[in-house]
Every structure is written in C-alpha cells, then in structure tokens.
C-alpha cells in the first residue's frame, strides 16, 4: 500500500483506520440494547445521533492529523535534506500517540457525553442512568484509543523503515513517549473489562441502569484485581530482558565489552540475549585486534585493515610521500649523550606527527632521526599532494 500510494499513504491509511470508530460505536450501542427496552425508532434515532457526532468528530481529528503528517508527506514527496529527514522521523514515530492523546477530548465531550444525554431523553430514563451510560462510553473510547494507537503504529512502520535508510546516523530515543510497561498495563486489563462487560450484557435480561452500572463495576473490579496481577507479572517477564539489553547496549556504546547479557528465559528474548552475547564477543575480539594493530600502526590504518573494505591483495593508487630528516643529525648525535638524543627526537616527533595527522597523512615508519608519511591512502583524496 505504501509503495503504491507514495505521499498519500499516511493520510489514506489513517483515514481508513479511523473508520473502525463507527464499528466500535455501533457495538457499544448494541451492548446497551441488552439493558434497555426501547422501541426500534428510538434506537435508530440514537444510532443516527451517535453516528453523526462520530463523523463530525472524526472530521475534526483528521483535519488536525493531516496537518501533523505534513513533514512525513513532504519527505515521501522528495524533500529529503538532513533536517527534513529528522523531522519526518520524529513526526512518524510520534504520530500514533499524537492522534490519540491530543484529540482525546473530542470523542469524550463531542460523542460520549451528548449521546448519553440523548439516550436518557429518548428512552425516558432517570437522570442517574446517565452515569453508567457515560462510564460504558468511556470504556469504549479507551478501547478505541488503544486500537487506534496500535494500528497507526503498525501502519507507520514501512514509512519509518524507509526514513531510517536515509538517516545519516540513527536517531536516539532517550526517553520513550509511551513506555512498553504502560502499553501492557493499560491494554490487557482493559481487554478483560470489555470482554467481561460484553459477556455480562449478552447474558443479561434487561435491568436498565442499575444492572449496567453493576456490570461495569464488577468488570472493573475483576479486571484490576485478578487480571492486573497477571498483567504486572507478564510485563516484568517482558521488560526485564529488555532492560538488560538496554544496559548492555549502553556499555557497548561506552566501549565496554567485559559483561554479557544474562540469559534468564527460554523464549525469543533468550534467543536474542544469546545472539547479543555472540555480538559482544565479536566486538571485543575486533577491539583487541584494533588495539594490537594500533600499537604498531597509525590508528586509522589499523581500523582500515580490520574493516570489511580491506583488500589483502593490496591496491595500486597514486599517493604523495613525505620524507622528513634532521640536518646534521649524525654529527650532533656523536657529541651528545644517548638520553639527550632520544629526548630531542621525542620532542621533534611530538610536534611533527600531529601535524601530519591533522592533514590526513599517515606515518608509515620512523627511520632514526626521520620519518616517512603517506598522503592519499588508505583514504583516497584528490588533493593529497597539497596536503
């Protein structure tokens, strides 16, 4: 879909995904129908009111959403400089939460509140009946919000994969906008609440506001006592290995390869931890090689030799070679102490070598009081003679 629609993909995908709000709205009214006996015309009128309000609020949400998507749309259309790419990445990765969080009050006050009031008036209910109707609507909105978040996050994945290919360096998230722990603690108990309320509604025999209110309270109580404990344990089972991987990644970023990731589960996280440990061993071995080469070679040359682009057969290129030699060194050394000669040479090379390196040259060898430096290899450059 992304490949075919191009720049229109984000807007089309979000527009189609938000249509699920009509299904959730209709299903919620269907559940309410198990509790209240009303004539068909009143239910149809309530459905028309709810559908019209849903369509109006959806139009408002989409209007704001299209405006937020503009950096992504422009990037897909070809605006791909460094700042535009970074802005497109931030917009796409934050779009799921922005759509839900910033526009949440529209469905609450623009759909649930007036629909609950309309139900009280159409069904000639006691004013107290508004409370369980509004509470049931809030559960439906919560379910809809989580559904929209996960669906939009899934839909933005191909766009973000494409954007990441263009990034000069991967952008780092120092603090997640919506932690995984919150996703689990919010979604899993809510699924149980919705499931319990649905079963209670289907098996109920009317009862009106009192039965609806009791079922909502019982569903909430069961969900946040029995299922919440299992949700907390599940979130810990998932998040502990993730936290171990994050800590190991930070150690690698600091250049520390001395600790492995503890493999504490026999699932996919255990496989990931094992693979991560193998990567740590490979990086540690490469670092040891680089340090060993760096003892005898220029550090950049050592990195090149252990890199994947190194050709052991060599390459024929045009370079500039600099020979540096101290005039009258032999005569001066003959009349000086050995320690004095070594000290003067060290002082000389402490000045000369950084200058060579600053102009991207590489000291190939020291020859007594002189040195030989190469410009133009291993990194190719056209102005090696000028350097």
mmCIF file of C-alpha atoms in Angstrom:
data_model
loop_
_atom_site.group_PDB
_atom_site.id
_atom_site.type_symbol
_atom_site.label_atom_id
_atom_site.label_comp_id
_atom_site.label_asym_id
_atom_site.label_seq_id
_atom_site.Cartn_x
_atom_site.Cartn_y
_atom_site.Cartn_z
ATOM 1 C CA UNK A 1 0.000 0.000 0.000
ATOM 2 C CA UNK A 2 2.826 2.389 0.862
ATOM 3 C CA UNK A 3 4.644 1.562 -2.365
ATOM 4 C CA UNK A 4 1.543 2.222 -4.472
ATOM 5 C CA UNK A 5 0.221 5.351 -2.750
ATOM 6 C CA UNK A 6 3.507 7.122 -2.013
ATOM 7 C CA UNK A 7 2.988 10.531 -0.409
ATOM 8 C CA UNK A 8 -0.749 9.873 0.059
ATOM 9 C CA UNK A 9 -0.186 6.735 2.109
ATOM 10 C CA UNK A 10 -0.162 8.254 5.651
ATOM 11 C CA UNK A 11 -3.385 10.216 5.093
ATOM 12 C CA UNK A 12 -5.196 7.335 3.371
ATOM 13 C CA UNK A 13 -4.100 4.779 5.962
ATOM 14 C CA UNK A 14 -5.116 6.896 8.973
ATOM 15 C CA UNK A 15 -8.436 7.809 7.326
ATOM 16 C CA UNK A 16 -9.301 4.166 6.678
ATOM 17 C CA UNK A 17 -8.136 3.046 10.120
ATOM 18 C CA UNK A 18 -10.260 5.630 11.943
ATOM 19 C CA UNK A 19 -13.392 4.183 10.325
ATOM 20 C CA UNK A 20 -13.202 1.491 12.999
ATOM 21 C CA UNK A 21 -14.691 4.124 15.322
ATOM 22 C CA UNK A 22 -18.086 3.554 13.630
ATOM 23 C CA UNK A 23 -17.867 -0.185 14.336
ATOM 24 C CA UNK A 24 -16.967 0.432 17.997
ATOM 25 C CA UNK A 25 -19.773 2.983 18.314
ATOM 26 C CA UNK A 26 -22.339 0.582 16.831
ATOM 27 C CA UNK A 27 -21.114 -2.307 19.007
ATOM 28 C CA UNK A 28 -21.348 -0.153 22.156
ATOM 29 C CA UNK A 29 -24.938 0.833 21.381
ATOM 30 C CA UNK A 30 -25.658 -2.822 20.651
ATOM 31 C CA UNK A 31 -24.442 -3.783 24.135
ATOM 32 C CA UNK A 32 -26.620 -1.067 25.700
ATOM 33 C CA UNK A 33 -29.646 -2.515 23.919
ATOM 34 C CA UNK A 34 -29.392 -5.618 26.146
ATOM 35 C CA UNK A 35 -30.085 -3.449 29.193
ATOM 36 C CA UNK A 36 -32.803 -1.084 27.963
ATOM 37 C CA UNK A 37 -36.123 -1.923 26.330
ATOM 38 C CA UNK A 38 -36.981 0.777 23.831
ATOM 39 C CA UNK A 39 -38.837 0.980 20.547
ATOM 40 C CA UNK A 40 -36.878 0.470 17.370
ATOM 41 C CA UNK A 41 -37.340 4.050 16.227
ATOM 42 C CA UNK A 42 -35.717 5.403 19.395
ATOM 43 C CA UNK A 43 -32.689 3.136 18.934
ATOM 44 C CA UNK A 44 -32.375 4.153 15.291
ATOM 45 C CA UNK A 45 -32.615 7.811 16.308
ATOM 46 C CA UNK A 46 -29.893 7.292 18.945
ATOM 47 C CA UNK A 47 -27.759 5.466 16.394
ATOM 48 C CA UNK A 48 -28.179 8.350 13.927
ATOM 49 C CA UNK A 49 -27.169 10.894 16.573
ATOM 50 C CA UNK A 50 -24.109 8.872 17.618
ATOM 51 C CA UNK A 51 -23.075 8.212 14.004
ATOM 52 C CA UNK A 52 -23.415 11.884 13.072
ATOM 53 C CA UNK A 53 -21.399 13.021 16.098
ATOM 54 C CA UNK A 54 -18.750 10.364 15.391
ATOM 55 C CA UNK A 55 -18.449 11.516 11.773
ATOM 56 C CA UNK A 56 -18.172 15.176 12.831
ATOM 57 C CA UNK A 57 -15.514 14.493 15.446
ATOM 58 C CA UNK A 58 -13.636 12.210 13.075
ATOM 59 C CA UNK A 59 -13.513 15.010 10.516
ATOM 60 C CA UNK A 60 -12.015 17.347 13.153
ATOM 61 C CA UNK A 61 -9.447 14.736 14.251
ATOM 62 C CA UNK A 62 -8.465 14.013 10.639
ATOM 63 C CA UNK A 63 -8.082 17.721 9.890
ATOM 64 C CA UNK A 64 -5.593 18.052 12.739
ATOM 65 C CA UNK A 65 -3.970 14.756 11.811
ATOM 66 C CA UNK A 66 -3.378 15.770 8.181
ATOM 67 C CA UNK A 67 -1.615 18.900 9.423
ATOM 68 C CA UNK A 68 0.624 16.861 11.723
ATOM 69 C CA UNK A 69 1.506 14.488 8.871
ATOM 70 C CA UNK A 70 2.876 17.212 6.581
ATOM 71 C CA UNK A 71 6.582 16.642 7.403
ATOM 72 C CA UNK A 72 6.159 12.934 6.543
ATOM 73 C CA UNK A 73 4.203 13.722 3.372
ATOM 74 C CA UNK A 74 6.816 16.219 2.197
ATOM 75 C CA UNK A 75 9.605 13.737 2.888
ATOM 76 C CA UNK A 76 7.926 10.977 0.868
ATOM 77 C CA UNK A 77 7.367 13.500 -1.947
ATOM 78 C CA UNK A 78 11.127 14.130 -2.163
ATOM 79 C CA UNK A 79 12.077 16.766 0.446
ATOM 80 C CA UNK A 80 14.912 14.743 1.946
ATOM 81 C CA UNK A 81 17.589 17.048 3.286
ATOM 82 C CA UNK A 82 19.066 16.297 6.684
ATOM 83 C CA UNK A 83 16.691 18.403 8.808
ATOM 84 C CA UNK A 84 13.595 17.319 6.836
ATOM 85 C CA UNK A 85 14.513 13.654 7.268
ATOM 86 C CA UNK A 86 14.966 14.047 11.030
ATOM 87 C CA UNK A 87 11.662 15.954 11.323
ATOM 88 C CA UNK A 88 9.841 13.296 9.264
ATOM 89 C CA UNK A 89 11.212 10.562 11.530
ATOM 90 C CA UNK A 90 10.102 12.371 14.695
ATOM 91 C CA UNK A 91 6.652 13.046 13.237
ATOM 92 C CA UNK A 92 6.085 9.465 12.072
ATOM 93 C CA UNK A 93 7.318 7.854 15.279
ATOM 94 C CA UNK A 94 5.167 10.169 17.458
ATOM 95 C CA UNK A 95 2.071 10.175 15.212
ATOM 96 C CA UNK A 96 0.239 7.249 16.950
ATOM 97 C CA UNK A 97 0.400 8.904 20.368
ATOM 98 C CA UNK A 98 -0.327 12.397 18.986
ATOM 99 C CA UNK A 99 -3.513 11.238 17.250
ATOM 100 C CA UNK A 100 -4.824 9.636 20.435
ATOM 101 C CA UNK A 101 -3.532 11.962 23.144
ATOM 102 C CA UNK A 102 -4.007 15.416 21.635
ATOM 103 C CA UNK A 103 -7.540 14.788 20.296
ATOM 104 C CA UNK A 104 -8.924 12.562 23.072
ATOM 105 C CA UNK A 105 -11.318 15.163 24.452
ATOM 106 C CA UNK A 106 -13.195 15.431 21.124
ATOM 107 C CA UNK A 107 -14.822 11.965 21.309
ATOM 108 C CA UNK A 108 -15.351 12.266 25.074
ATOM 109 C CA UNK A 109 -17.184 15.582 25.021
ATOM 110 C CA UNK A 110 -18.275 15.522 21.394
ATOM 111 C CA UNK A 111 -19.668 11.969 21.170
ATOM 112 C CA UNK A 112 -19.974 10.129 24.502
ATOM 113 C CA UNK A 113 -21.410 12.994 26.562
ATOM 114 C CA UNK A 114 -24.165 14.116 24.112
ATOM 115 C CA UNK A 115 -25.006 10.522 23.138
ATOM 116 C CA UNK A 116 -25.504 9.519 26.785
ATOM 117 C CA UNK A 117 -27.716 12.573 27.324
ATOM 118 C CA UNK A 118 -29.687 11.745 24.170
ATOM 119 C CA UNK A 119 -30.202 8.157 25.397
ATOM 120 C CA UNK A 120 -31.594 9.417 28.717
ATOM 121 C CA UNK A 121 -34.050 11.694 26.891
ATOM 122 C CA UNK A 122 -35.067 9.261 24.119
ATOM 123 C CA UNK A 123 -35.562 6.286 26.459
ATOM 124 C CA UNK A 124 -37.196 8.465 29.149
ATOM 125 C CA UNK A 125 -34.696 7.288 31.774
ATOM 126 C CA UNK A 126 -33.963 8.597 35.253
ATOM 127 C CA UNK A 127 -31.154 11.200 35.199
ATOM 128 C CA UNK A 128 -28.985 8.836 37.265
ATOM 129 C CA UNK A 129 -28.923 6.477 34.247
ATOM 130 C CA UNK A 130 -26.584 8.955 32.580
ATOM 131 C CA UNK A 131 -23.666 7.825 34.793
ATOM 132 C CA UNK A 132 -23.451 4.125 33.756
ATOM 133 C CA UNK A 133 -24.094 5.095 30.129
ATOM 134 C CA UNK A 134 -21.260 7.627 30.243
ATOM 135 C CA UNK A 135 -18.966 5.137 32.058
ATOM 136 C CA UNK A 136 -19.660 2.474 29.437
ATOM 137 C CA UNK A 137 -18.921 5.026 26.718
ATOM 138 C CA UNK A 138 -15.601 5.896 28.354
ATOM 139 C CA UNK A 139 -14.626 2.207 28.276
ATOM 140 C CA UNK A 140 -15.441 2.132 24.563
ATOM 141 C CA UNK A 141 -13.346 5.274 23.978
ATOM 142 C CA UNK A 142 -10.419 3.752 25.901
ATOM 143 C CA UNK A 143 -10.602 0.608 23.795
ATOM 144 C CA UNK A 144 -10.840 2.695 20.628
ATOM 145 C CA UNK A 145 -7.829 4.803 21.641
ATOM 146 C CA UNK A 146 -5.613 1.765 22.243
ATOM 147 C CA UNK A 147 -6.794 0.190 18.992
ATOM 148 C CA UNK A 148 -6.041 3.379 17.023
ATOM 149 C CA UNK A 149 -2.593 3.712 18.642
ATOM 150 C CA UNK A 150 -1.506 0.154 17.832
ATOM 151 C CA UNK A 151 -2.963 0.237 14.313
ATOM 152 C CA UNK A 152 -1.342 3.576 13.395
ATOM 153 C CA UNK A 153 1.963 2.420 14.905
ATOM 154 C CA UNK A 154 1.785 -0.646 12.664
ATOM 155 C CA UNK A 155 0.862 1.471 9.641
ATOM 156 C CA UNK A 156 3.769 3.888 10.134
ATOM 157 C CA UNK A 157 6.343 1.081 10.247
ATOM 158 C CA UNK A 158 7.048 0.888 6.462
ATOM 159 C CA UNK A 159 7.415 4.683 6.351
ATOM 160 C CA UNK A 160 9.832 4.681 9.291
ATOM 161 C CA UNK A 161 11.856 1.825 7.775
ATOM 162 C CA UNK A 162 12.170 3.918 4.614
ATOM 163 C CA UNK A 163 13.135 7.063 6.556
ATOM 164 C CA UNK A 164 15.768 5.196 8.581
ATOM 165 C CA UNK A 165 17.568 4.252 5.359
ATOM 166 C CA UNK A 166 18.098 7.963 4.664
ATOM 167 C CA UNK A 167 19.272 8.979 8.124
ATOM 168 C CA UNK A 168 22.998 9.777 8.262
ATOM 169 C CA UNK A 169 23.083 8.429 11.813
ATOM 170 C CA UNK A 170 20.314 6.586 13.694
ATOM 171 C CA UNK A 171 18.351 8.964 15.904
ATOM 172 C CA UNK A 172 18.288 8.012 19.566
ATOM 173 C CA UNK A 173 15.233 7.938 21.839
ATOM 174 C CA UNK A 174 16.475 8.876 25.298
ATOM 175 C CA UNK A 175 13.020 8.639 26.874
ATOM 176 C CA UNK A 176 10.047 6.777 25.336
ATOM 177 C CA UNK A 177 6.866 8.810 24.928
ATOM 178 C CA UNK A 178 4.758 5.761 25.779
ATOM 179 C CA UNK A 179 6.722 3.082 27.682
ATOM 180 C CA UNK A 180 6.019 -0.558 26.904
ATOM 181 C CA UNK A 181 5.102 -1.094 30.559
ATOM 182 C CA UNK A 182 2.234 1.401 30.226
ATOM 183 C CA UNK A 183 1.016 -0.232 26.996
ATOM 184 C CA UNK A 184 0.746 -3.597 28.730
ATOM 185 C CA UNK A 185 -0.779 -2.272 31.944
ATOM 186 C CA UNK A 186 -3.340 -0.226 30.021
ATOM 187 C CA UNK A 187 -4.352 -2.604 27.257
ATOM 188 C CA UNK A 188 -4.500 -6.062 28.866
ATOM 189 C CA UNK A 189 -6.798 -5.174 31.827
ATOM 190 C CA UNK A 190 -8.978 -3.093 29.501
ATOM 191 C CA UNK A 191 -9.389 -6.085 27.168
ATOM 192 C CA UNK A 192 -10.655 -8.078 30.156
ATOM 193 C CA UNK A 193 -13.028 -5.281 31.154
ATOM 194 C CA UNK A 194 -14.511 -5.112 27.645
ATOM 195 C CA UNK A 195 -14.742 -8.910 27.437
ATOM 196 C CA UNK A 196 -16.418 -9.185 30.852
ATOM 197 C CA UNK A 197 -18.875 -6.404 30.087
ATOM 198 C CA UNK A 198 -19.751 -7.975 26.731
ATOM 199 C CA UNK A 199 -20.432 -11.379 28.293
ATOM 200 C CA UNK A 200 -22.472 -9.765 31.067
ATOM 201 C CA UNK A 201 -24.519 -7.801 28.538
ATOM 202 C CA UNK A 202 -25.262 -10.809 26.316
ATOM 203 C CA UNK A 203 -26.310 -12.958 29.287
ATOM 204 C CA UNK A 204 -28.320 -10.211 30.980
ATOM 205 C CA UNK A 205 -32.070 -9.881 30.830
ATOM 206 C CA UNK A 206 -32.511 -6.154 30.849
ATOM 207 C CA UNK A 207 -32.178 -4.445 34.176
ATOM 208 C CA UNK A 208 -31.569 -0.920 32.940
ATOM 209 C CA UNK A 209 -29.130 1.488 34.531
ATOM 210 C CA UNK A 210 -28.724 -0.431 37.795
ATOM 211 C CA UNK A 211 -27.726 -3.647 36.012
ATOM 212 C CA UNK A 212 -25.419 -1.801 33.595
ATOM 213 C CA UNK A 213 -23.745 0.104 36.404
ATOM 214 C CA UNK A 214 -23.274 -3.072 38.450
ATOM 215 C CA UNK A 215 -21.811 -4.956 35.480
ATOM 216 C CA UNK A 216 -19.360 -2.117 34.776
ATOM 217 C CA UNK A 217 -18.224 -2.059 38.405
ATOM 218 C CA UNK A 218 -17.883 -5.850 38.597
ATOM 219 C CA UNK A 219 -15.932 -5.963 35.329
ATOM 220 C CA UNK A 220 -13.592 -3.240 36.564
ATOM 221 C CA UNK A 221 -13.123 -4.927 39.941
ATOM 222 C CA UNK A 222 -12.357 -8.349 38.446
ATOM 223 C CA UNK A 223 -10.021 -6.884 35.842
ATOM 224 C CA UNK A 224 -7.990 -4.781 38.255
ATOM 225 C CA UNK A 225 -7.669 -7.497 40.897
ATOM 226 C CA UNK A 226 -7.327 -10.848 39.152
ATOM 227 C CA UNK A 227 -6.010 -9.861 35.718
ATOM 228 C CA UNK A 228 -3.925 -6.897 36.873
ATOM 229 C CA UNK A 229 -1.613 -9.159 38.879
ATOM 230 C CA UNK A 230 -1.058 -11.387 35.840
ATOM 231 C CA UNK A 231 -0.505 -8.283 33.703
ATOM 232 C CA UNK A 232 2.167 -6.984 36.103
ATOM 233 C CA UNK A 233 3.950 -10.355 36.083
ATOM 234 C CA UNK A 234 3.759 -10.553 32.288
ATOM 235 C CA UNK A 235 5.113 -7.013 31.898
ATOM 236 C CA UNK A 236 8.026 -7.842 34.191
ATOM 237 C CA UNK A 237 8.712 -11.046 32.248
ATOM 238 C CA UNK A 238 8.949 -8.985 29.054
ATOM 239 C CA UNK A 239 10.598 -5.832 30.351
ATOM 240 C CA UNK A 240 13.385 -7.309 32.493
ATOM 241 C CA UNK A 241 15.181 -8.837 29.454
ATOM 242 C CA UNK A 242 14.597 -5.584 27.543
ATOM 243 C CA UNK A 243 16.187 -3.592 30.370
ATOM 244 C CA UNK A 244 19.160 -5.987 30.409
ATOM 245 C CA UNK A 245 19.614 -5.459 26.658
ATOM 246 C CA UNK A 246 19.381 -1.669 27.080
ATOM 247 C CA UNK A 247 22.062 -1.741 29.798
ATOM 248 C CA UNK A 248 24.314 -3.919 27.635
ATOM 249 C CA UNK A 249 23.821 -1.587 24.659
ATOM 250 C CA UNK A 250 24.845 1.391 26.789
ATOM 251 C CA UNK A 251 28.002 -0.436 27.928
ATOM 252 C CA UNK A 252 28.897 -1.185 24.307
ATOM 253 C CA UNK A 253 28.325 2.452 23.390
ATOM 254 C CA UNK A 254 30.871 3.348 26.083
ATOM 255 C CA UNK A 255 33.352 0.847 24.607
ATOM 256 C CA UNK A 256 32.972 -1.751 27.358
ATOM 257 C CA UNK A 257 32.791 -5.384 26.229
ATOM 258 C CA UNK A 258 33.511 -7.049 29.561
ATOM 259 C CA UNK A 259 29.973 -8.129 30.523
ATOM 260 C CA UNK A 260 27.412 -10.372 28.842
ATOM 261 C CA UNK A 261 23.621 -10.120 28.870
ATOM 262 C CA UNK A 262 22.146 -12.549 31.423
ATOM 263 C CA UNK A 263 20.007 -15.126 29.580
ATOM 264 C CA UNK A 264 17.114 -15.718 32.018
ATOM 265 C CA UNK A 265 14.309 -17.032 29.759
ATOM 266 C CA UNK A 266 13.916 -19.825 27.230
ATOM 267 C CA UNK A 267 11.790 -17.805 24.784
ATOM 268 C CA UNK A 268 12.605 -15.346 21.974
ATOM 269 C CA UNK A 269 14.209 -12.979 24.484
ATOM 270 C CA UNK A 270 16.553 -15.809 25.490
ATOM 271 C CA UNK A 271 17.499 -16.315 21.835
ATOM 272 C CA UNK A 272 18.012 -12.567 21.456
ATOM 273 C CA UNK A 273 20.211 -12.444 24.566
ATOM 274 C CA UNK A 274 22.335 -15.324 23.246
ATOM 275 C CA UNK A 275 22.766 -13.626 19.867
ATOM 276 C CA UNK A 276 23.600 -10.344 21.630
ATOM 277 C CA UNK A 277 26.309 -12.062 23.675
ATOM 278 C CA UNK A 278 27.817 -13.516 20.493
ATOM 279 C CA UNK A 279 27.882 -9.997 19.045
ATOM 280 C CA UNK A 280 29.623 -8.691 22.182
ATOM 281 C CA UNK A 281 32.298 -11.388 21.846
ATOM 282 C CA UNK A 282 32.835 -10.451 18.181
ATOM 283 C CA UNK A 283 33.116 -6.749 19.016
ATOM 284 C CA UNK A 284 35.533 -7.458 21.869
ATOM 285 C CA UNK A 285 37.729 -9.538 19.557
ATOM 286 C CA UNK A 286 37.725 -6.806 16.926
ATOM 287 C CA UNK A 287 38.601 -4.196 19.551
ATOM 288 C CA UNK A 288 41.553 -6.315 20.713
ATOM 289 C CA UNK A 289 42.772 -6.585 17.111
ATOM 290 C CA UNK A 290 42.450 -2.843 16.623
ATOM 291 C CA UNK A 291 44.400 -2.120 19.800
ATOM 292 C CA UNK A 292 47.083 -4.642 18.838
ATOM 293 C CA UNK A 293 47.459 -3.158 15.338
ATOM 294 C CA UNK A 294 47.330 0.335 16.785
ATOM 295 C CA UNK A 295 50.447 -0.355 18.805
ATOM 296 C CA UNK A 296 52.475 -0.639 15.608
ATOM 297 C CA UNK A 297 50.384 1.251 13.044
ATOM 298 C CA UNK A 298 48.587 4.519 12.624
ATOM 299 C CA UNK A 299 45.157 4.109 14.305
ATOM 300 C CA UNK A 300 43.227 4.949 11.119
ATOM 301 C CA UNK A 301 45.299 2.442 9.130
ATOM 302 C CA UNK A 302 44.650 -0.182 11.812
ATOM 303 C CA UNK A 303 40.893 0.449 11.580
ATOM 304 C CA UNK A 304 41.079 0.103 7.798
ATOM 305 C CA UNK A 305 42.966 -3.209 7.967
ATOM 306 C CA UNK A 306 40.326 -4.833 10.197
ATOM 307 C CA UNK A 307 37.418 -3.294 8.288
ATOM 308 C CA UNK A 308 35.304 -5.168 5.740
ATOM 309 C CA UNK A 309 36.578 -2.956 2.920
ATOM 310 C CA UNK A 310 40.188 -4.073 3.335
ATOM 311 C CA UNK A 311 41.669 -5.972 0.358
ATOM 312 C CA UNK A 312 44.569 -8.219 1.483
ATOM 313 C CA UNK A 313 45.899 -8.289 -2.112
ATOM 314 C CA UNK A 314 46.560 -4.558 -1.981
ATOM 315 C CA UNK A 315 45.631 -1.798 -4.414
ATOM 316 C CA UNK A 316 47.598 0.385 -6.801
ATOM 317 C CA UNK A 317 46.907 4.087 -6.185
ATOM 318 C CA UNK A 318 48.697 7.377 -6.651
ATOM 319 C CA UNK A 319 49.903 8.886 -3.381
ATOM 320 C CA UNK A 320 52.246 11.580 -2.103
ATOM 321 C CA UNK A 321 55.058 10.549 0.212
ATOM 322 C CA UNK A 322 56.752 12.897 2.666
ATOM 323 C CA UNK A 323 60.281 12.241 3.936
ATOM 324 C CA UNK A 324 61.364 14.242 6.973
ATOM 325 C CA UNK A 325 65.005 14.212 8.106
ATOM 326 C CA UNK A 326 67.046 16.219 10.620
ATOM 327 C CA UNK A 327 70.006 18.059 9.045
ATOM 328 C CA UNK A 328 73.442 17.291 10.571
ATOM 329 C CA UNK A 329 71.871 14.785 12.988
ATOM 330 C CA UNK A 330 74.792 12.330 12.783
ATOM 331 C CA UNK A 331 77.386 14.947 13.780
ATOM 332 C CA UNK A 332 75.173 16.233 16.639
ATOM 333 C CA UNK A 333 74.460 12.706 17.939
ATOM 334 C CA UNK A 334 78.187 11.874 18.011
ATOM 335 C CA UNK A 335 78.854 14.619 20.535
ATOM 336 C CA UNK A 336 75.709 14.178 22.698
ATOM 337 C CA UNK A 337 74.571 11.782 25.397
ATOM 338 C CA UNK A 338 72.200 8.992 24.301
ATOM 339 C CA UNK A 339 69.411 10.174 26.632
ATOM 340 C CA UNK A 340 69.739 13.700 25.226
ATOM 341 C CA UNK A 341 69.433 12.405 21.634
ATOM 342 C CA UNK A 342 66.336 10.314 22.457
ATOM 343 C CA UNK A 343 64.738 13.237 24.312
ATOM 344 C CA UNK A 344 65.255 15.609 21.365
ATOM 345 C CA UNK A 345 63.833 13.045 18.911
ATOM 346 C CA UNK A 346 60.771 12.562 21.115
ATOM 347 C CA UNK A 347 60.270 16.320 21.292
ATOM 348 C CA UNK A 348 60.559 16.511 17.488
ATOM 349 C CA UNK A 349 58.077 13.704 16.769
ATOM 350 C CA UNK A 350 55.595 15.068 19.322
ATOM 351 C CA UNK A 351 55.402 18.151 17.098
ATOM 352 C CA UNK A 352 55.683 16.548 13.657
ATOM 353 C CA UNK A 353 53.313 13.562 13.969
ATOM 354 C CA UNK A 354 50.212 15.599 14.993
ATOM 355 C CA UNK A 355 50.812 17.976 12.061
ATOM 356 C CA UNK A 356 50.927 15.031 9.654
ATOM 357 C CA UNK A 357 47.756 13.599 11.168
ATOM 358 C CA UNK A 358 45.976 16.977 11.032
ATOM 359 C CA UNK A 359 46.443 16.995 7.252
ATOM 360 C CA UNK A 360 45.154 13.402 6.998
ATOM 361 C CA UNK A 361 48.554 11.844 6.430
ATOM 362 C CA UNK A 362 49.752 8.599 7.985
ATOM 363 C CA UNK A 363 53.209 7.950 9.405
ATOM 364 C CA UNK A 364 54.381 4.768 7.724
ATOM 365 C CA UNK A 365 57.693 4.350 9.552
ATOM 366 C CA UNK A 366 60.293 6.095 11.679
ATOM 367 C CA UNK A 367 63.842 5.974 10.298
ATOM 368 C CA UNK A 368 66.234 7.022 13.047
ATOM 369 C CA UNK A 369 66.001 10.811 13.052
ATOM 370 C CA UNK A 370 63.484 10.882 10.206
ATOM 371 C CA UNK A 371 60.099 9.590 9.281
ATOM 372 C CA UNK A 372 58.132 8.618 6.187
ATOM 373 C CA UNK A 373 54.468 9.689 5.859
ATOM 374 C CA UNK A 374 51.884 8.763 3.194
ATOM 375 C CA UNK A 375 49.071 11.025 1.943
ATOM 376 C CA UNK A 376 46.208 9.676 -0.180
ATOM 377 C CA UNK A 377 45.880 6.167 1.271
ATOM 378 C CA UNK A 378 44.114 4.256 2.661
ATOM 379 C CA UNK A 379 41.516 7.012 2.370
ATOM 380 C CA UNK A 380 41.503 8.286 -1.197
ATOM 381 C CA UNK A 381 41.730 12.056 -1.675
ATOM 382 C CA UNK A 382 42.444 14.076 -4.801
ATOM 383 C CA UNK A 383 44.445 16.832 -3.057
ATOM 384 C CA UNK A 384 46.961 14.510 -1.345
ATOM 385 C CA UNK A 385 49.923 16.433 -2.784
ATOM 386 C CA UNK A 386 48.608 19.745 -1.420
ATOM 387 C CA UNK A 387 48.014 18.133 1.940
#
